[in-house]
Short mmCIF file of C-alpha atoms in Angstrom, two decimals:
data_model
loop_
_atom_site.label_atom_id
_atom_site.label_comp_id
_atom_site.label_asym_id
_atom_site.label_seq_id
_atom_site.Cartn_x
_atom_site.Cartn_y
_atom_site.Cartn_z
CA MET A 1150 -0.03 -0.08 -0.03
CA ILE A 1151 1.44 3.39 -0.96
CA TYR A 1152 -0.26 6.31 0.38
CA LYS A 1153 -0.58 9.21 -1.91
CA LEU A 1154 -0.26 13.07 -1.47
CA GLY A 1155 -3.73 14.72 -0.26
CA ALA A 1156 -4.39 11.94 1.93
CA SER A 1157 -6.81 12.91 4.95
CA SER A 1158 -5.22 13.67 8.24
CA PRO A 1159 -7.16 13.24 11.68
CA ALA A 1160 -8.48 16.66 12.72
CA THR A 1161 -7.01 16.37 16.46
CA PRO A 1162 -4.22 13.66 17.24
CA ALA A 1163 -5.29 11.31 19.97
CA PRO A 1164 -3.05 11.68 23.22
CA LYS A 1165 -0.90 8.89 23.73
CA PRO A 1166 -0.96 5.99 24.78
CA LEU A 1167 -3.91 4.98 22.75
CA THR A 1168 -5.98 2.11 24.14
CA THR A 1169 -7.60 -0.47 21.65
CA THR A 1170 -9.98 -3.21 22.04
CA THR A 1171 -10.12 -6.65 20.67
CA THR A 1172 -10.76 -6.65 16.99
CA THR A 1173 -12.03 -9.72 15.82
CA GLY A 1174 -12.24 -13.43 17.04
CA THR A 1175 -9.45 -14.48 14.71
CA CYS A 1176 -7.10 -11.83 15.94
CA GLY A 1177 -3.99 -13.01 17.81
CA VAL A 1178 -4.33 -16.75 17.11
CA VAL A 1179 -0.90 -16.85 15.49
CA PRO A 1180 2.07 -15.83 17.82
CA LEU A 1181 4.18 -13.19 16.96
CA ASP A 1182 7.62 -11.98 17.81
CA VAL A 1183 7.51 -8.21 16.59
CA LEU A 1184 10.73 -6.05 16.64
CA LEU A 1185 10.07 -2.34 15.97
CA VAL A 1186 13.21 -0.33 14.63
CA ILE A 1187 12.45 3.26 14.67
CA ASP A 1188 14.34 6.35 13.22
CA ARG A 1189 14.51 9.30 15.92
CA SER A 1190 17.03 11.35 13.96
CA GLU A 1191 16.75 15.25 13.78
CA SER A 1192 14.35 15.09 10.69
CA MET A 1193 12.01 13.15 13.00
CA VAL A 1194 11.52 15.82 15.16
CA ASN A 1195 12.21 18.81 12.89
CA PRO A 1196 9.19 21.25 13.21
CA ALA A 1197 9.57 21.65 9.27
CA ASN A 1198 8.05 18.52 9.04
CA ASN A 1199 5.31 18.64 11.63
CA THR A 1200 1.81 17.57 10.55
CA GLY A 1201 -1.80 17.21 11.69
CA THR A 1202 -3.93 19.57 13.75
CA PRO A 1203 -2.53 20.93 15.79
CA PRO A 1204 0.84 19.97 13.98
CA GLN A 1205 2.87 17.26 15.70
CA THR A 1206 6.32 15.87 14.64
CA ARG A 1207 6.99 12.69 12.98
CA LEU A 1208 8.42 11.00 16.01
CA TYR A 1209 5.29 11.82 17.75
CA TYR A 1210 3.04 9.97 15.12
CA ALA A 1211 5.47 7.28 15.13
CA GLU A 1212 5.47 6.82 18.87
CA HIS A 1213 1.63 7.09 18.74
CA ALA A 1214 1.19 4.30 16.09
CA ALA A 1215 3.65 2.00 17.98
CA ASP A 1216 1.69 2.51 21.27
CA ALA A 1217 -1.41 1.56 19.35
CA LEU A 1218 0.27 -1.70 17.78
CA VAL A 1219 1.60 -2.77 21.25
CA ASP A 1220 -2.01 -2.39 22.82
CA GLN A 1221 -3.62 -4.52 20.10
CA LEU A 1222 -1.02 -7.24 20.61
CA ASP A 1223 -1.52 -7.12 24.17
CA GLN A 1224 -5.45 -7.51 23.88
CA ASN A 1225 -5.14 -9.91 21.16
CA GLY A 1226 -3.04 -12.81 22.33
CA GLY A 1227 -1.28 -11.07 24.99
CA LEU A 1228 2.32 -9.56 25.62
CA GLY A 1229 4.22 -10.19 28.90
CA GLY A 1230 2.35 -9.41 32.15
CA ARG A 1231 -0.48 -11.64 31.03
CA ASP A 1232 -1.12 -15.29 31.68
CA HIS A 1233 0.34 -17.39 28.86
CA PRO A 1234 1.11 -14.34 26.33
CA ALA A 1235 1.04 -15.21 22.76
CA HIS A 1236 3.43 -12.46 21.51
CA GLN A 1237 6.77 -10.75 22.02
CA ILE A 1238 7.62 -7.11 21.51
CA GLY A 1239 11.02 -5.37 21.06
CA VAL A 1240 11.88 -2.02 20.19
CA ILE A 1241 15.17 -0.48 18.78
CA SER A 1242 15.75 3.03 17.90
CA PHE A 1243 18.74 4.93 15.96
CA ALA A 1244 20.00 8.29 15.70
CA GLY A 1245 23.91 9.05 16.15
CA THR A 1246 27.31 7.82 14.69
CA GLY A 1247 27.88 4.01 14.29
CA ALA A 1248 26.89 1.38 16.59
CA SER A 1249 26.70 3.82 19.75
CA GLY A 1250 23.89 5.38 18.08
CA VAL A 1251 21.82 2.33 18.16
CA THR A 1252 19.64 1.78 21.49
CA ILE A 1253 17.96 -1.53 22.24
CA ASN A 1254 15.05 0.38 24.25
CA VAL A 1255 13.06 -3.11 24.78
CA PRO A 1256 14.73 -6.34 24.37
CA LEU A 1257 12.89 -8.85 22.13
CA GLY A 1258 11.22 -10.94 24.99
CA ASN A 1259 8.31 -11.01 27.50
CA SER A 1260 8.06 -7.31 28.06
CA SER A 1261 4.45 -6.03 29.27
CA ALA A 1262 2.71 -3.73 27.22
CA ALA A 1263 3.26 -0.95 29.86
CA ALA A 1264 6.90 -1.40 29.74
CA ALA A 1265 6.87 -1.38 25.91
CA LYS A 1266 4.88 1.78 25.71
CA ASN A 1267 7.07 3.58 28.56
CA ALA A 1268 10.03 2.97 26.47
CA ILE A 1269 8.49 4.14 23.16
CA ASN A 1270 7.16 7.37 24.67
CA ASN A 1271 10.75 8.35 25.99
CA LEU A 1272 12.67 7.85 22.52
CA GLN A 1273 15.31 10.76 22.70
CA PRO A 1274 16.15 12.13 19.32
CA GLY A 1275 19.74 12.62 17.89
CA SER A 1276 22.04 13.37 15.03
CA SER A 1277 22.80 11.30 11.97
CA THR A 1278 21.09 8.22 10.64
CA PRO A 1279 23.30 4.85 11.14
CA PHE A 1280 21.13 2.59 8.81
CA LYS A 1281 24.01 -0.02 8.73
CA GLN A 1282 24.25 -0.43 12.43
CA ALA A 1283 20.53 -0.43 13.00
CA LEU A 1284 20.15 -3.22 10.55
CA GLN A 1285 22.88 -5.08 12.00
CA ILE A 1286 21.78 -5.03 15.64
CA ALA A 1287 18.11 -5.62 14.57
CA THR A 1288 19.30 -9.02 13.07
CA GLN A 1289 21.07 -9.85 15.94
CA GLU A 1290 18.12 -8.95 18.21
CA MET A 1291 15.62 -11.13 16.09
CA SER A 1292 18.13 -13.94 15.30
CA GLY A 1293 19.07 -14.14 18.79
CA HIS A 1294 15.78 -14.02 20.73
CA HIS A 1295 12.97 -15.09 18.73
CA ARG A 1296 10.96 -18.11 19.57
CA ASN A 1297 10.50 -20.95 17.04
CA LEU A 1298 7.20 -22.55 18.82
CA TYR A 1299 4.70 -21.26 21.11
CA ASN A 1300 2.12 -23.89 22.31
CA ALA A 1301 3.40 -26.02 19.26
CA ARG A 1302 2.58 -23.37 16.89
CA PRO A 1303 5.32 -22.04 14.77
CA VAL A 1304 5.94 -18.17 15.59
CA GLU A 1305 5.69 -15.59 13.04
CA ARG A 1306 8.87 -13.09 12.86
CA VAL A 1307 7.74 -9.57 12.19
CA VAL A 1308 10.01 -6.48 11.55
CA ILE A 1309 8.78 -3.10 11.26
CA PHE A 1310 11.61 -0.55 10.08
CA LEU A 1311 10.48 3.07 10.11
CA SER A 1312 12.59 6.09 8.74
CA ASP A 1313 12.30 9.27 7.03
CA GLY A 1314 15.74 9.82 5.67
CA SER A 1315 19.03 8.14 4.38
CA PRO A 1316 22.06 6.64 5.69
CA VAL A 1317 24.17 9.47 7.19
CA PRO A 1318 27.23 9.70 7.26
CA ALA A 1319 26.90 7.65 3.99
CA ASP A 1320 30.64 6.27 4.08
CA THR A 1321 29.99 4.46 7.31
CA ALA A 1322 26.20 4.17 7.61
CA THR A 1323 25.24 2.86 4.31
CA PRO A 1324 24.37 -0.96 4.61
CA ALA A 1325 26.29 -3.40 2.59
CA LEU A 1326 24.49 -6.10 0.42
CA ASN A 1327 25.19 -8.72 3.26
CA ASP A 1328 23.77 -6.53 6.04
CA ILE A 1329 20.53 -6.25 4.01
CA THR A 1330 20.50 -9.92 2.92
CA ASN A 1331 21.01 -10.88 6.68
CA TYR A 1332 18.39 -8.58 7.93
CA VAL A 1333 15.61 -9.89 5.48
CA ALA A 1334 16.55 -13.29 6.16
CA SER A 1335 15.97 -12.99 9.94
CA ALA A 1336 12.22 -12.21 9.45
CA ASP A 1337 9.31 -14.05 8.03
CA VAL A 1338 7.77 -10.59 7.27
CA ALA A 1339 9.55 -7.27 7.09
CA TYR A 1340 7.72 -3.98 6.69
CA ALA A 1341 9.62 -0.81 5.50
CA ILE A 1342 7.99 2.38 6.36
CA ALA A 1343 9.10 5.44 4.60
CA ILE A 1344 7.98 9.02 5.77
CA GLY A 1345 8.10 11.95 3.30
CA GLN A 1346 9.23 12.12 -0.29
CA ASN A 1347 12.49 11.73 -2.04
CA LYS A 1348 12.99 14.91 -4.16
CA ASP A 1349 12.67 13.96 -7.81
CA GLY A 1350 13.50 10.32 -7.10
CA GLN A 1351 17.19 11.41 -6.31
CA ILE A 1352 18.69 11.12 -2.79
CA SER A 1353 21.38 13.13 -1.64
CA GLN A 1354 22.94 12.96 2.05
CA GLY A 1355 20.07 13.96 4.69
CA GLN A 1356 17.71 15.04 1.88
CA GLY A 1357 14.55 13.19 1.90
CA VAL A 1358 13.94 9.27 2.37
CA ASP A 1359 15.79 6.75 0.53
CA ILE A 1360 12.95 4.96 -1.25
CA ASN A 1361 15.17 2.52 -3.27
CA LEU A 1362 17.00 1.36 0.00
CA MET A 1363 13.86 1.14 1.86
CA GLY A 1364 12.30 -1.01 -0.76
CA ARG A 1365 15.27 -3.34 -0.26
CA LEU A 1366 14.25 -3.83 3.44
CA ALA A 1367 10.60 -5.00 2.56
CA LYS A 1368 9.87 -8.92 2.70
CA PRO A 1369 7.99 -9.55 0.61
CA ALA A 1370 8.85 -6.64 -1.92
CA PRO A 1371 7.33 -4.65 -3.08
CA ALA A 1372 4.14 -5.43 -1.16
CA ASN A 1373 5.45 -4.51 2.44
CA LEU A 1374 6.94 -1.21 1.26
CA HIS A 1375 4.89 1.64 2.41
CA GLN A 1376 5.23 5.27 1.95
CA VAL A 1377 3.33 7.93 3.85
CA THR A 1378 3.71 11.49 2.55
CA THR A 1379 2.89 12.92 5.98
CA ALA A 1380 3.37 11.36 9.55
CA ASP A 1381 -0.16 11.79 10.73
CA GLN A 1382 -0.80 8.71 8.19
CA LEU A 1383 1.13 6.45 10.58
CA PRO A 1384 -1.47 5.35 13.14
CA SER A 1385 -3.70 4.25 9.95
CA LEU A 1386 -0.93 2.26 8.44
CA PHE A 1387 0.08 0.53 11.86
CA SER A 1388 -3.47 -0.50 12.36
CA ASN A 1389 -3.49 -2.10 8.88
CA ILE A 1390 -0.22 -3.90 9.48
CA PHE A 1391 -1.90 -5.28 12.77
CA THR A 1392 -4.60 -6.90 10.84
CA GLN A 1393 -2.16 -8.23 8.38
CA ILE A 1394 0.06 -9.89 10.80
CA ALA A 1395 -2.54 -10.72 13.62
CA CYS A 1396 -5.83 -10.72 12.17
CA GLN A 1397 -5.84 -12.67 8.55
CA SER A 1398 -6.97 -16.20 8.56
CA ALA A 1399 -6.95 -18.92 5.91
CA ASP A 1400 -8.50 -22.15 5.83
CA LEU A 1401 -5.90 -24.56 4.62
CA SER A 1402 -6.47 -28.40 4.03
CA LEU A 1403 -4.04 -31.25 2.98
CA ASN A 1404 -4.91 -34.32 0.87
CA GLN A 1405 -2.54 -37.17 0.16
CA ALA A 1406 -2.95 -39.90 -2.68
CA VAL A 1407 -0.53 -42.70 -3.74
CA ASP A 1408 -0.72 -44.30 -7.33
CA GLN A 1409 -0.46 -47.93 -5.82
CA ALA A 1410 -2.26 -49.33 -2.75
CA ALA A 1411 -0.62 -52.73 -3.07
CA PRO A 1412 3.09 -52.45 -4.60
CA LYS A 1413 5.82 -55.21 -4.49
CA GLN A 1414 9.17 -54.96 -3.07
CA ASN A 1415 11.47 -52.85 -5.17
CA ASP A 1416 8.52 -51.09 -7.14
CA THR A 1417 8.35 -47.38 -7.15
CA VAL A 1418 5.33 -45.48 -5.89
CA THR A 1419 4.25 -42.01 -6.33
CA PHE A 1420 2.67 -39.91 -3.40
CA THR A 1421 0.73 -36.48 -4.25
CA LEU A 1422 0.57 -33.83 -1.61
CA THR A 1423 -2.06 -31.10 -2.23
CA VAL A 1424 -2.79 -28.20 0.04
CA ASN A 1425 -5.71 -26.01 -0.67
CA ASN A 1426 -6.57 -22.53 0.49
CA THR A 1427 -10.22 -21.62 0.74
CA GLY A 1428 -9.55 -18.18 2.37
CA PRO A 1429 -10.53 -15.80 2.96
CA ASP A 1430 -6.84 -14.64 2.97
CA THR A 1431 -3.62 -15.51 1.20
CA ALA A 1432 -1.09 -17.50 3.33
CA ASN A 1433 2.51 -17.01 3.35
CA ASN A 1434 5.33 -19.31 4.79
CA ILE A 1435 3.74 -22.52 4.54
CA THR A 1436 5.44 -25.72 5.03
CA VAL A 1437 4.60 -29.34 5.11
CA LYS A 1438 6.53 -32.18 6.86
CA ASP A 1439 6.40 -35.58 5.16
CA ALA A 1440 9.39 -37.65 6.37
CA LEU A 1441 8.85 -40.91 4.67
CA PRO A 1442 8.27 -44.10 7.01
CA THR A 1443 10.76 -47.07 7.17
CA GLY A 1444 10.23 -49.05 4.20
CA LEU A 1445 10.14 -46.27 1.54
CA THR A 1446 13.27 -44.23 0.21
CA ALA A 1447 12.93 -41.12 -1.73
CA THR A 1448 14.08 -41.43 -5.12
CA THR A 1449 16.62 -38.63 -6.29
CA PRO A 1450 16.78 -35.90 -7.62
CA LEU A 1451 14.32 -34.86 -4.86
CA PRO A 1452 11.21 -32.56 -6.57
CA ALA A 1453 11.90 -28.63 -5.89
CA GLY A 1454 11.08 -27.25 -2.69
CA TYR A 1455 11.31 -30.86 -0.87
CA ASP A 1456 14.66 -31.61 1.21
CA GLY A 1457 13.38 -35.45 2.29
CA THR A 1458 11.60 -34.05 5.11
CA THR A 1459 9.91 -30.67 4.65
CA TRP A 1460 8.15 -29.16 1.76
CA THR A 1461 8.65 -25.55 1.51
CA VAL A 1462 5.13 -24.65 -0.18
CA GLY A 1463 5.55 -20.79 0.36
CA THR A 1464 2.51 -18.89 -0.59
CA ILE A 1465 -0.84 -19.87 -1.73
CA ALA A 1466 -3.63 -17.31 -2.40
CA THR A 1467 -7.16 -17.85 -1.46
CA GLY A 1468 -9.10 -20.12 -3.93
CA ALA A 1469 -5.76 -21.64 -4.93
CA LYS A 1470 -3.78 -24.78 -4.25
CA ALA A 1471 -0.25 -26.04 -4.61
CA ALA A 1472 0.93 -29.85 -5.26
CA LEU A 1473 4.06 -31.81 -4.83
CA THR A 1474 4.61 -35.42 -6.16
CA ILE A 1475 7.23 -37.61 -4.21
CA ALA A 1476 8.66 -40.69 -5.85
CA ALA A 1477 9.69 -43.71 -3.34
CA LYS A 1478 11.10 -47.09 -3.84
CA VAL A 1479 9.45 -49.57 -1.62
CA GLY A 1480 12.28 -51.66 0.21
CA ALA A 1481 9.81 -53.48 2.72
CA VAL A 1482 9.04 -57.15 2.26
CA ALA A 1483 5.68 -58.63 1.43
CA THR A 1484 2.74 -58.10 3.70
CA THR A 1485 4.28 -55.14 5.38
CA LYS A 1486 2.01 -52.39 6.12
CA ILE A 1487 3.31 -48.87 5.61
CA THR A 1488 1.70 -45.56 6.49
CA ASN A 1489 2.91 -42.29 5.39
CA THR A 1490 2.07 -38.97 7.25
CA ALA A 1491 1.86 -35.70 6.19
CA GLU A 1492 1.28 -32.42 8.05
CA ILE A 1493 1.14 -28.56 7.50
CA MET A 1494 3.69 -27.56 9.96
CA SER A 1495 3.37 -23.43 9.43
CA SER A 1496 1.39 -20.75 7.89
CA SER A 1497 1.55 -16.89 8.37
CA VAL A 1498 -2.14 -16.57 9.05
CA ALA A 1499 -4.39 -18.37 11.61
CA ASP A 1500 -6.28 -21.28 10.40
CA PRO A 1501 -10.04 -21.20 11.68
CA ASP A 1502 -10.38 -25.23 12.06
CA SER A 1503 -6.77 -26.42 12.66
CA THR A 1504 -3.50 -25.65 13.91
CA PRO A 1505 -0.34 -26.27 12.16
CA GLY A 1506 2.20 -28.67 13.73
CA ASN A 1507 0.02 -29.70 16.56
CA GLY A 1508 -0.05 -33.42 15.36
CA VAL A 1509 -3.85 -33.64 15.82
CA THR A 1510 -4.83 -36.18 13.43
CA THR A 1511 -8.54 -35.37 13.01
CA GLU A 1512 -7.69 -31.71 11.50
CA ASP A 1513 -7.80 -31.21 8.10
CA ASP A 1514 -4.16 -30.17 7.86
CA TYR A 1515 -2.84 -33.81 8.61
CA ALA A 1516 -3.34 -36.57 5.95
CA THR A 1517 -2.13 -40.20 5.76
CA THR A 1518 -1.88 -42.79 3.02
CA ALA A 1519 -1.65 -46.55 3.78
CA LEU A 1520 -0.18 -49.21 1.59
CA THR A 1521 0.54 -52.74 2.13
CA VAL A 1522 3.48 -54.65 0.19
CA ALA A 1523 1.99 -57.50 -2.03
CA ALA A 1524 3.64 -60.71 -2.37
CA ALA A 1525 6.04 -61.09 -5.53
CA ALA A 1526 4.19 -63.16 -8.28
CA THR A 1527 5.31 -66.84 -8.11
CA THR A 1528 6.56 -68.48 -11.40
CA VAL A 1529 5.06 -71.85 -12.02
CA THR A 1530 6.44 -74.03 -14.79
CA PRO A 1531 3.50 -75.08 -17.09
CA PRO A 1532 3.03 -78.75 -17.51
CA ASP A 1533 4.68 -80.45 -20.76
CA THR A 1534 1.71 -80.95 -22.86
CA THR A 1535 3.91 -82.03 -26.19
CA VAL A 1536 2.63 -85.24 -27.54
CA ALA A 1537 5.25 -87.87 -27.44
CA THR A 1538 6.23 -89.12 -31.17
CA PRO A 1539 5.78 -92.98 -31.07
CA PRO A 1540 9.01 -94.90 -32.05
CA ALA A 1541 9.09 -95.58 -36.08
CA THR A 1542 7.91 -99.04 -37.27
CA PRO A 1543 10.94 -100.48 -38.99
CA THR A 1544 9.99 -101.23 -42.68
CA PRO A 1545 10.15 -104.88 -43.24
CA THR A 1546 12.39 -106.01 -46.12
CA PRO A 1547 10.06 -107.52 -48.83
CA ALA A 1548 10.58 -110.97 -49.57
CA ALA A 1549 11.87 -112.11 -53.10
CA PRO A 1550 9.14 -112.35 -55.39
CA ALA A 1551 7.65 -115.73 -56.22
CA ALA A 1552 8.21 -117.31 -59.78
CA THR A 1553 5.64 -115.66 -61.91
CA PRO A 1554 3.93 -118.35 -64.30
CA THR A 1555 4.05 -117.93 -67.70
CA ALA A 1556 1.04 -115.47 -68.68
CA ALA A 1557 -1.28 -117.02 -71.41
CA PRO A 1558 -0.95 -115.24 -74.64
CA SER A 1559 -2.82 -111.99 -74.52
CA SER A 1560 -5.66 -111.55 -76.69
CA GLY A 1561 -5.29 -108.04 -77.08
CA PHE A 1562 -8.49 -107.31 -75.39
CA GLY A 1563 -7.32 -107.04 -71.63
CA GLY A 1564 -9.37 -108.61 -69.19
CA LEU A 1565 -12.59 -108.95 -71.25
CA GLY A 1566 -10.43 -110.75 -73.92
CA GLN A 1567 -9.12 -113.05 -71.48
CA LEU A 1568 -12.71 -114.10 -70.54
CA PHE A 1569 -13.80 -114.78 -74.05
CA TYR A 1570 -10.51 -116.56 -74.66
CA GLY A 1571 -11.38 -118.93 -71.49
CA LEU A 1572 -15.08 -119.62 -72.69
CA ILE A 1573 -13.75 -120.45 -76.23
CA LEU A 1574 -11.18 -122.93 -74.80
CA LEU A 1575 -13.73 -124.55 -72.51
CA THR A 1576 -16.04 -124.89 -75.40
CA LEU A 1577 -13.54 -126.60 -77.34
CA VAL A 1578 -12.60 -128.86 -74.42
CA GLY A 1579 -16.16 -129.71 -74.07
CA PHE A 1580 -16.62 -130.68 -77.89
CA GLY A 1581 -13.82 -132.79 -77.70
CA LEU A 1582 -15.13 -134.84 -74.89
CA ILE A 1583 -18.49 -135.21 -76.55
CA ALA A 1584 -16.92 -136.21 -79.83
CA GLN A 1585 -14.86 -138.99 -77.81
CA GLN A 1586 -18.05 -140.31 -76.20
CA ILE A 1587 -19.58 -140.56 -79.77
CA ARG A 1588 -16.80 -142.54 -81.00
CA ARG A 1589 -16.67 -145.15 -78.08
CA ALA A 1590 -20.55 -145.54 -78.59
CA LYS A 1591 -20.24 -146.71 -81.98
CA ALA A 1592 -17.43 -148.80 -81.31
#
């Protein structure tokens, strides 16, 4: 959000400290470690920069806005001094030369709201603007004192850096790339608030806010770079920041599926994890834990964003989803039952029906998939159905042919001719016998 020229100012600034009331039922669910880094250099108290009715200094409005943020955190989750406070607050201010110009007014820890506001309301202005050293000490404070978990819920690390100037003196106060990188890495969310305008986009030492440098201190950038043209817009901006860090919610759910429910040993199975965000807000810094159980080994290379244990999902807008596939080789023997468990471990916003990382299996941010290793297929030799070939019967040696009687002369008529020939022969024989009988009779 960039505030433009001409934005309305409150008619009368409210007296400090401002007491607020609980905003909504979802505020304060996500535990926060909040570190305020406030510029208190000369330009922050210069009457020429006063705004509002009646006019007040930039530092006044910065203190006023910070007081309101402290009250909101205290009444929505709690700061030190309350039973089981969800939040921690720290305050760092800078003006002067080198590290000596940076003051840890409230160490990041279990300070009460009253103690934090007392320190904020007594910030003392000074000369110069040691950006480099302010970033270095803020990095050390957040890295050294932030909490990882509160009541089993990951703690969101928030830094709010406010300035109306540029590094002075430039040769010793300008942060190096490494200073900026370490600072941004120490927080989950980093707000950079620039007061005033830079002249024609050009920054000279001590003349206007270095918006380019401020933009490099935002995370994510450019979304969390905010520029107000007059300081009386700071209370409204801080109220919006409180809503963003403490009151947003996103209903995240986790689903898991596997492509084979009964794989064999040495098979490769594929798990698919899906995170859905049904809103109402975008969720950042989402992570999912899925450490494969005994009997499964993730194949390499691992998918992008997954280190073998944790899937760094990142950001999912409302109505959107993200998916990851993990391929794993089955090493377990037959009949082994394997359950793969996954859970959403962190989110930048509250979830109305589940708590990331609490291990409650009935919540919708927890998902399991079971499989049973099947027996390998048994190889059976089929019976021999080949019909045996009977032994060959030896061919008998043919006997020598009997002597063939001399055939009667052929009549030339084939079989029929031989028949006629036989009949004629018999007739002649018959006539011969009859003649012989006649002669005997005459004798």
